[in-house]
PDB file of C-alpha atoms in Angstrom:
ATOM      1  CA  MET A 213       1.926  19.217   7.370  1.00 66.00           C
ATOM      2  CA  ASP A 214       0.048  17.171   4.774  1.00 80.00           C
ATOM      3  CA  ALA A 215       1.073  13.801   3.356  1.00 83.00           C
ATOM      4  CA  SER A 216       2.680  15.226   0.222  1.00 85.00           C
ATOM      5  CA  ASP A 217       4.927  17.558   2.248  1.00 87.00           C
ATOM      6  CA  ALA A 218       5.881  14.796   4.683  1.00 87.00           C
ATOM      7  CA  PHE A 219       6.792  12.327   1.967  1.00 89.00           C
ATOM      8  CA  ASP A 220       8.633  14.946  -0.067  1.00 87.00           C
ATOM      9  CA  GLU A 221      10.911  15.234   2.969  1.00 91.00           C
ATOM     10  CA  TRP A 222      11.237  11.450   3.201  1.00 83.00           C
ATOM     11  CA  ALA A 223      12.145  11.216  -0.492  1.00 88.00           C
ATOM     12  CA  ARG A 224      14.771  13.957  -0.240  1.00 93.00           C
ATOM     13  CA  ALA A 225      16.293  12.100   2.712  1.00 90.00           C
ATOM     14  CA  GLY A 226      16.389   8.822   0.757  1.00 86.00           C
ATOM     15  CA  ARG A 227      13.873   7.129   3.036  1.00 87.00           C
ATOM     16  CA  ASP A 228      11.828   5.885   0.091  1.00 87.00           C
ATOM     17  CA  ARG A 229      14.262   3.018  -0.426  1.00 87.00           C
ATOM     18  CA  GLY A 230      13.904   1.972   3.203  1.00 83.00           C
ATOM     19  CA  MET A 231      10.128   1.969   2.830  1.00 85.00           C
ATOM     20  CA  GLU A 232      10.479  -0.195  -0.258  1.00 89.00           C
ATOM     21  CA  ASP A 233      12.617  -2.739   1.574  1.00 92.00           C
ATOM     22  CA  ARG A 234      10.171  -3.007   4.494  1.00 92.00           C
ATOM     23  CA  HIS A 235       7.025  -3.092   2.391  1.00 95.00           C
ATOM     24  CA  TRP A 236       8.412  -5.738   0.058  1.00 97.00           C
ATOM     25  CA  HIS A 237       8.183  -8.367   2.810  1.00 97.00           C
ATOM     26  CA  THR A 238       4.405  -8.557   2.316  1.00 98.00           C
ATOM     27  CA  ALA A 239       3.829  -6.569  -0.894  1.00 98.00           C
ATOM     28  CA  LYS A 240       5.443  -9.276  -3.015  1.00 97.00           C
ATOM     29  CA  HIS A 241       2.888 -11.815  -1.800  1.00 98.00           C
ATOM     30  CA  ALA A 242       0.007  -9.474  -2.640  1.00 98.00           C
ATOM     31  CA  LEU A 243       1.461  -8.796  -6.087  1.00 98.00           C
ATOM     32  CA  ASP A 244       1.790 -12.544  -6.711  1.00 97.00           C
ATOM     33  CA  ARG A 245      -1.967 -12.890  -6.266  1.00 98.00           C
ATOM     34  CA  MET A 246      -2.930 -10.258  -8.827  1.00 98.00           C
ATOM     35  CA  PRO A 247      -4.520 -11.687 -12.001  1.00 97.00           C
ATOM     36  CA  VAL A 248      -2.346  -9.603 -14.304  1.00 97.00           C
ATOM     37  CA  GLU A 249      -2.201 -10.758 -17.923  1.00 96.00           C
ATOM     38  CA  PRO A 250       0.471  -9.736 -20.440  1.00 96.00           C
ATOM     39  CA  GLY A 251      -0.322  -6.280 -21.775  1.00 97.00           C
ATOM     40  CA  ASP A 252      -2.653  -5.239 -18.944  1.00 98.00           C
ATOM     41  CA  THR A 253      -2.652  -1.591 -17.886  1.00 98.00           C
ATOM     42  CA  ILE A 254      -1.791  -1.196 -14.208  1.00 98.00           C
ATOM     43  CA  LEU A 255      -2.182   1.669 -11.737  1.00 98.00           C
ATOM     44  CA  ASP A 256       0.068   1.806  -8.660  1.00 98.00           C
ATOM     45  CA  LEU A 257      -1.773   4.100  -6.231  1.00 98.00           C
ATOM     46  CA  GLY A 258       0.625   5.821  -3.845  1.00 97.00           C
ATOM     47  CA  CYS A 259       3.598   4.409  -5.718  1.00 97.00           C
ATOM     48  CA  GLY A 260       6.436   5.715  -3.535  1.00 95.00           C
ATOM     49  CA  SER A 261       9.708   4.552  -5.085  1.00 95.00           C
ATOM     50  CA  GLY A 262       7.831   2.706  -7.848  1.00 96.00           C
ATOM     51  CA  TYR A 263       8.958  -0.803  -6.925  1.00 96.00           C
ATOM     52  CA  ALA A 264       5.535  -2.437  -7.373  1.00 97.00           C
ATOM     53  CA  GLY A 265       5.059  -1.229 -10.929  1.00 96.00           C
ATOM     54  CA  ARG A 266       8.549  -2.311 -11.897  1.00 96.00           C
ATOM     55  CA  ALA A 267       7.931  -5.744 -10.406  1.00 96.00           C
ATOM     56  CA  LEU A 268       4.669  -6.214 -12.317  1.00 95.00           C
ATOM     57  CA  ARG A 269       6.406  -5.325 -15.565  1.00 95.00           C
ATOM     58  CA  GLU A 270       9.283  -7.712 -14.911  1.00 94.00           C
ATOM     59  CA  VAL A 271       7.372 -10.670 -13.505  1.00 91.00           C
ATOM     60  CA  ALA A 272       3.864 -10.461 -14.953  1.00 91.00           C
ATOM     61  CA  ASP A 273       4.692  -8.757 -18.284  1.00 93.00           C
ATOM     62  CA  ALA A 274       2.144  -6.031 -17.627  1.00 94.00           C
ATOM     63  CA  GLY A 275       1.673  -3.444 -20.352  1.00 95.00           C
ATOM     64  CA  ALA A 276       1.733   0.220 -19.410  1.00 96.00           C
ATOM     65  CA  VAL A 277       2.169   0.822 -15.673  1.00 98.00           C
ATOM     66  CA  TYR A 278       1.331   4.170 -14.125  1.00 98.00           C
ATOM     67  CA  GLY A 279       2.439   5.146 -10.642  1.00 98.00           C
ATOM     68  CA  ILE A 280       0.722   8.079  -8.979  1.00 98.00           C
ATOM     69  CA  ASP A 281       1.810   9.731  -5.744  1.00 97.00           C
ATOM     70  CA  ALA A 282       0.889  12.950  -3.980  1.00 94.00           C
ATOM     71  CA  ALA A 283       4.542  13.701  -3.213  1.00 95.00           C
ATOM     72  CA  ARG A 284       6.407  15.293  -6.133  1.00 96.00           C
ATOM     73  CA  GLU A 285       9.822  14.213  -4.808  1.00 96.00           C
ATOM     74  CA  MET A 286       8.644  10.592  -4.567  1.00 96.00           C
ATOM     75  CA  VAL A 287       7.586  10.759  -8.220  1.00 97.00           C
ATOM     76  CA  THR A 288      10.932  12.264  -9.210  1.00 96.00           C
ATOM     77  CA  ASN A 289      12.836   9.546  -7.359  1.00 96.00           C
ATOM     78  CA  ALA A 290      10.673   6.750  -8.776  1.00 97.00           C
ATOM     79  CA  ALA A 291      11.307   7.965 -12.313  1.00 97.00           C
ATOM     80  CA  SER A 292      15.059   8.108 -11.650  1.00 96.00           C
ATOM     81  CA  TYR A 293      15.050   4.469 -10.508  1.00 96.00           C
ATOM     82  CA  THR A 294      13.183   3.276 -13.623  1.00 96.00           C
ATOM     83  CA  GLU A 295      14.551   2.726 -17.125  1.00 95.00           C
ATOM     84  CA  ASP A 296      11.517   0.910 -18.563  1.00 96.00           C
ATOM     85  CA  PRO A 297       9.684   3.246 -20.996  1.00 96.00           C
ATOM     86  CA  LEU A 298       6.383   1.502 -20.244  1.00 97.00           C
ATOM     87  CA  VAL A 299       6.525   2.504 -16.569  1.00 97.00           C
ATOM     88  CA  GLY A 300       5.647   6.130 -15.872  1.00 97.00           C
ATOM     89  CA  PHE A 301       5.020   8.252 -12.798  1.00 98.00           C
ATOM     90  CA  LEU A 302       2.941  11.329 -12.094  1.00 97.00           C
ATOM     91  CA  GLN A 303       1.963  13.502  -9.183  1.00 97.00           C
ATOM     92  CA  GLY A 304      -1.699  13.659  -8.228  1.00 96.00           C
ATOM     93  CA  ASP A 305      -4.294  12.943  -5.602  1.00 95.00           C
ATOM     94  CA  PHE A 306      -6.321   9.782  -5.227  1.00 97.00           C
ATOM     95  CA  GLU A 307      -9.682  11.511  -5.627  1.00 97.00           C
ATOM     96  CA  HIS A 308      -8.979  12.888  -9.143  1.00 97.00           C
ATOM     97  CA  LEU A 309      -7.254  10.286 -11.306  1.00 98.00           C
ATOM     98  CA  PRO A 310      -6.125  11.439 -14.798  1.00 97.00           C
ATOM     99  CA  PHE A 311      -7.471   8.404 -16.625  1.00 98.00           C
ATOM    100  CA  ALA A 312     -10.461   7.719 -18.825  1.00 98.00           C
ATOM    101  CA  THR A 313     -13.329   5.596 -17.571  1.00 98.00           C
ATOM    102  CA  ASP A 314     -12.499   1.847 -17.691  1.00 98.00           C
ATOM    103  CA  ALA A 315      -8.888   2.606 -18.724  1.00 98.00           C
ATOM    104  CA  ILE A 316      -7.209   0.531 -15.983  1.00 98.00           C
ATOM    105  CA  ASP A 317      -7.184  -3.266 -15.800  1.00 98.00           C
ATOM    106  CA  HIS A 318      -5.893  -3.604 -12.237  1.00 98.00           C
ATOM    107  CA  CYS A 319      -4.813  -1.307  -9.412  1.00 98.00           C
ATOM    108  CA  PHE A 320      -2.401  -2.023  -6.583  1.00 98.00           C
ATOM    109  CA  SER A 321      -1.829   0.109  -3.493  1.00 98.00           C
ATOM    110  CA  MET A 322       0.603  -0.594  -0.660  1.00 98.00           C
ATOM    111  CA  GLU A 323       0.592   1.421   2.551  1.00 97.00           C
ATOM    112  CA  ALA A 324      -0.968   4.471   0.903  1.00 97.00           C
ATOM    113  CA  PHE A 325      -4.756   4.327   0.730  1.00 98.00           C
ATOM    114  CA  TYR A 326      -5.322   5.611   4.262  1.00 98.00           C
ATOM    115  CA  TYR A 327      -3.624   8.907   3.322  1.00 96.00           C
ATOM    116  CA  ALA A 328      -6.507   9.768   0.961  1.00 97.00           C
ATOM    117  CA  LEU A 329      -8.168  12.977   2.139  1.00 94.00           C
ATOM    118  CA  ASP A 330     -11.543  11.504   1.154  1.00 97.00           C
ATOM    119  CA  PRO A 331     -11.245   7.712   0.998  1.00 98.00           C
ATOM    120  CA  ALA A 332     -14.839   7.203  -0.142  1.00 98.00           C
ATOM    121  CA  ALA A 333     -14.255   9.581  -3.065  1.00 98.00           C
ATOM    122  CA  ALA A 334     -10.989   7.797  -3.852  1.00 98.00           C
ATOM    123  CA  LEU A 335     -12.802   4.454  -4.044  1.00 98.00           C
ATOM    124  CA  ALA A 336     -15.483   5.969  -6.278  1.00 98.00           C
ATOM    125  CA  GLU A 337     -12.770   7.306  -8.577  1.00 98.00           C
ATOM    126  CA  LEU A 338     -11.068   3.913  -8.687  1.00 98.00           C
ATOM    127  CA  ARG A 339     -14.418   2.332  -9.524  1.00 98.00           C
ATOM    128  CA  ARG A 340     -14.645   4.747 -12.455  1.00 98.00           C
ATOM    129  CA  VAL A 341     -11.226   4.114 -13.965  1.00 98.00           C
ATOM    130  CA  ILE A 342     -11.016   0.322 -13.437  1.00 98.00           C
ATOM    131  CA  ARG A 343     -12.760  -1.690 -16.139  1.00 98.00           C
ATOM    132  CA  PRO A 344     -15.509  -4.226 -15.372  1.00 98.00           C
ATOM    133  CA  GLY A 345     -13.825  -7.374 -14.091  1.00 98.00           C
ATOM    134  CA  GLY A 346     -10.742  -5.426 -13.061  1.00 98.00           C
ATOM    135  CA  THR A 347      -9.431  -5.489  -9.513  1.00 98.00           C
ATOM    136  CA  PHE A 348      -8.174  -3.240  -6.733  1.00 98.00           C
ATOM    137  CA  TYR A 349      -5.632  -4.846  -4.395  1.00 98.00           C
ATOM    138  CA  CYS A 350      -5.502  -2.593  -1.341  1.00 98.00           C
ATOM    139  CA  ALA A 351      -2.757  -3.427   1.173  1.00 98.00           C
ATOM    140  CA  VAL A 352      -2.400  -1.524   4.455  1.00 98.00           C
ATOM    141  CA  ASN A 353      -0.471  -1.944   7.695  1.00 98.00           C
ATOM    142  CA  PHE A 354      -2.535   0.696   9.517  1.00 98.00           C
ATOM    143  CA  TRP A 355      -6.038  -0.386  10.497  1.00 98.00           C
ATOM    144  CA  ASP A 356      -8.212  -0.581  13.578  1.00 98.00           C
ATOM    145  CA  GLU A 357      -7.718  -4.207  14.614  1.00 98.00           C
ATOM    146  CA  HIS A 358      -3.953  -3.761  14.308  1.00 98.00           C
ATOM    147  CA  VAL A 359      -3.454  -2.299  17.779  1.00 97.00           C
ATOM    148  CA  HIS A 360       0.282  -1.799  17.289  1.00 97.00           C
ATOM    149  CA  SER A 361      -0.374   0.647  14.436  1.00 97.00           C
ATOM    150  CA  HIS A 362      -2.567   3.074  16.361  1.00 96.00           C
ATOM    151  CA  GLU A 363       0.289   5.396  17.317  1.00 94.00           C
ATOM    152  CA  TRP A 364       1.534   5.794  13.747  1.00 93.00           C
ATOM    153  CA  GLU A 365      -0.607   8.823  12.874  1.00 92.00           C
ATOM    154  CA  GLY A 366       1.062  10.803  15.642  1.00 89.00           C
ATOM    155  CA  LEU A 367       4.510   9.584  14.658  1.00 87.00           C
ATOM    156  CA  VAL A 368       4.102  10.385  10.962  1.00 88.00           C
ATOM    157  CA  GLY A 369       2.380  13.676  11.720  1.00 89.00           C
ATOM    158  CA  VAL A 370      -0.212  13.663   8.925  1.00 92.00           C
ATOM    159  CA  PRO A 371      -3.933  12.780   8.867  1.00 93.00           C
ATOM    160  CA  MET A 372      -4.631   9.070   8.351  1.00 96.00           C
ATOM    161  CA  THR A 373      -7.913   7.154   8.089  1.00 97.00           C
ATOM    162  CA  ARG A 374      -7.985   4.149  10.439  1.00 98.00           C
ATOM    163  CA  TRP A 375     -10.784   1.883   9.258  1.00 98.00           C
ATOM    164  CA  SER A 376     -11.632  -1.523  10.665  1.00 98.00           C
ATOM    165  CA  GLU A 377     -11.610  -4.605   8.475  1.00 98.00           C
ATOM    166  CA  ALA A 378     -15.408  -4.439   8.269  1.00 98.00           C
ATOM    167  CA  GLU A 379     -15.287  -0.750   7.328  1.00 98.00           C
ATOM    168  CA  TYR A 380     -12.960  -1.540   4.431  1.00 98.00           C
ATOM    169  CA  ARG A 381     -15.389  -4.164   3.154  1.00 98.00           C
ATOM    170  CA  GLU A 382     -18.378  -1.857   3.588  1.00 98.00           C
ATOM    171  CA  ALA A 383     -16.654   1.056   1.841  1.00 98.00           C
ATOM    172  CA  PHE A 384     -15.589  -1.127  -1.094  1.00 98.00           C
ATOM    173  CA  ARG A 385     -19.144  -2.374  -1.553  1.00 98.00           C
ATOM    174  CA  ALA A 386     -20.607   1.126  -1.240  1.00 98.00           C
ATOM    175  CA  ALA A 387     -18.302   2.260  -4.068  1.00 98.00           C
ATOM    176  CA  GLY A 388     -19.457  -0.563  -6.333  1.00 98.00           C
ATOM    177  CA  PHE A 389     -16.778  -3.189  -5.759  1.00 98.00           C
ATOM    178  CA  HIS A 390     -17.455  -6.830  -5.024  1.00 98.00           C
ATOM    179  CA  VAL A 391     -15.190  -7.836  -2.123  1.00 98.00           C
ATOM    180  CA  ALA A 392     -13.501 -10.968  -3.425  1.00 98.00           C
ATOM    181  CA  SER A 393     -11.334 -11.531  -0.357  1.00 98.00           C
ATOM    182  CA  GLN A 394      -9.819  -9.977   2.726  1.00 98.00           C
ATOM    183  CA  ASP A 395      -7.022 -11.475   4.771  1.00 98.00           C
ATOM    184  CA  ARG A 396      -3.806 -10.709   6.613  1.00 98.00           C
ATOM    185  CA  ILE A 397      -0.413 -11.413   5.057  1.00 98.00           C
ATOM    186  CA  PRO A 398       2.174 -12.109   7.777  1.00 98.00           C
ATOM    187  CA  ASP A 399       5.618 -10.557   7.596  1.00 98.00           C
ATOM    188  CA  ARG A 400       7.907 -13.559   8.104  1.00 98.00           C
ATOM    189  CA  GLU A 401      11.100 -11.750   7.122  1.00 97.00           C
ATOM    190  CA  THR A 402      11.503  -9.035   9.742  1.00 97.00           C
ATOM    191  CA  GLU A 403      13.986 -10.455  12.234  1.00 97.00           C
ATOM    192  CA  ILE A 404      12.668 -10.871  15.762  1.00 98.00           C
ATOM    193  CA  PRO A 405      15.359 -11.089  18.471  1.00 97.00           C
ATOM    194  CA  GLU A 406      15.387 -13.697  21.207  1.00 97.00           C
ATOM    195  CA  ALA A 407      13.493 -12.950  24.408  1.00 96.00           C
ATOM    196  CA  ASP A 408      16.555 -11.805  26.356  1.00 97.00           C
ATOM    197  CA  ALA A 409      16.999  -8.861  23.951  1.00 97.00           C
ATOM    198  CA  PHE A 410      13.784  -7.211  25.168  1.00 98.00           C
ATOM    199  CA  PRO A 411      12.801  -4.566  25.889  1.00 97.00           C
ATOM    200  CA  THR A 412      14.229  -2.887  22.796  1.00 97.00           C
ATOM    201  CA  GLU A 413      13.999   0.721  21.684  1.00 94.00           C
ATOM    202  CA  ASP A 414      10.727  -0.013  19.854  1.00 94.00           C
ATOM    203  CA  TRP A 415       9.260  -3.047  21.619  1.00 97.00           C
ATOM    204  CA  SER A 416       8.543  -3.788  25.262  1.00 96.00           C
ATOM    205  CA  THR A 417       8.097  -7.539  24.741  1.00 97.00           C
ATOM    206  CA  ARG A 418       8.939 -10.168  22.150  1.00 98.00           C
ATOM    207  CA  GLU A 419       5.285 -11.260  22.152  1.00 98.00           C
ATOM    208  CA  ALA A 420       4.163  -7.824  21.009  1.00 97.00           C
ATOM    209  CA  MET A 421       6.677  -7.783  18.177  1.00 98.00           C
ATOM    210  CA  ILE A 422       5.617 -11.255  17.066  1.00 98.00           C
ATOM    211  CA  GLU A 423       2.000 -10.164  17.066  1.00 98.00           C
ATOM    212  CA  ARG A 424       2.825  -7.053  15.015  1.00 98.00           C
ATOM    213  CA  TYR A 425       4.707  -8.855  12.259  1.00 98.00           C
ATOM    214  CA  ARG A 426       3.670 -12.510  12.274  1.00 98.00           C
ATOM    215  CA  GLU A 427      -0.026 -12.169  13.200  1.00 98.00           C
ATOM    216  CA  PHE A 428      -1.169  -8.750  11.956  1.00 98.00           C
ATOM    217  CA  GLY A 429       1.312  -8.146   9.134  1.00 98.00           C
ATOM    218  CA  THR A 430      -0.503  -6.505   6.213  1.00 98.00           C
ATOM    219  CA  LEU A 431      -4.265  -6.346   5.634  1.00 98.00           C
ATOM    220  CA  LEU A 432      -5.151  -7.067   2.008  1.00 99.00           C
ATOM    221  CA  THR A 433      -8.640  -6.241   0.748  1.00 99.00           C
ATOM    222  CA  VAL A 434      -9.416  -7.236  -2.853  1.00 99.00           C
ATOM    223  CA  GLY A 435     -12.224  -5.549  -4.737  1.00 98.00           C
ATOM    224  CA  VAL A 436     -13.546  -6.529  -8.164  1.00 98.00           C
ATOM    225  CA  VAL A 437     -15.469  -4.158 -10.418  1.00 98.00           C
ATOM    226  CA  SER A 438     -18.720  -5.858 -11.368  1.00 88.00           C
TER     227      SER A 438
END
């Protein structure tokens, strides 16, 4: 099964809304950092339910926002949740973006980039469509230093690229991005039970759960097109 098939199933089962709720804990902090000006054109790479694009329209007064996802059912759901005519969604892969060179001001991606079949090609394509001075905010919860994420590929059942923090920086630079920053955004909203509740179905110890959410959280790598 590839990522588009897997997430078509998730969308049909309504799991896209659950993903949105979980991702929002850290995604909102990444979105707050984006230097979006009124009227800017935004790409949401791996848009899922489309929540990020809607938020940038509502809060930052972005111009046209395009969400792209490999899963057709995700795109259908995202469109059904959105009434704003300046927010649109389309199915496609990350390595072949249907935009002119320099057409995008800023790109955001949450928990999606590592599903790219060819992540280096995806970065090169982003470098093409983002204008000089534009940014790519790449947020992931699956990466090498995050030891609690290593089992996810087997659980999801689709190929995933697990880069280290250094590999993200190196790949961004190789594609022509300046790495402006890289840091971890802690998830301070997921409720962690008291010690006497452990082990739970998902966690053997409270310490491990704290490390997963409060210490690792989400890795955010920010690239700027020079």
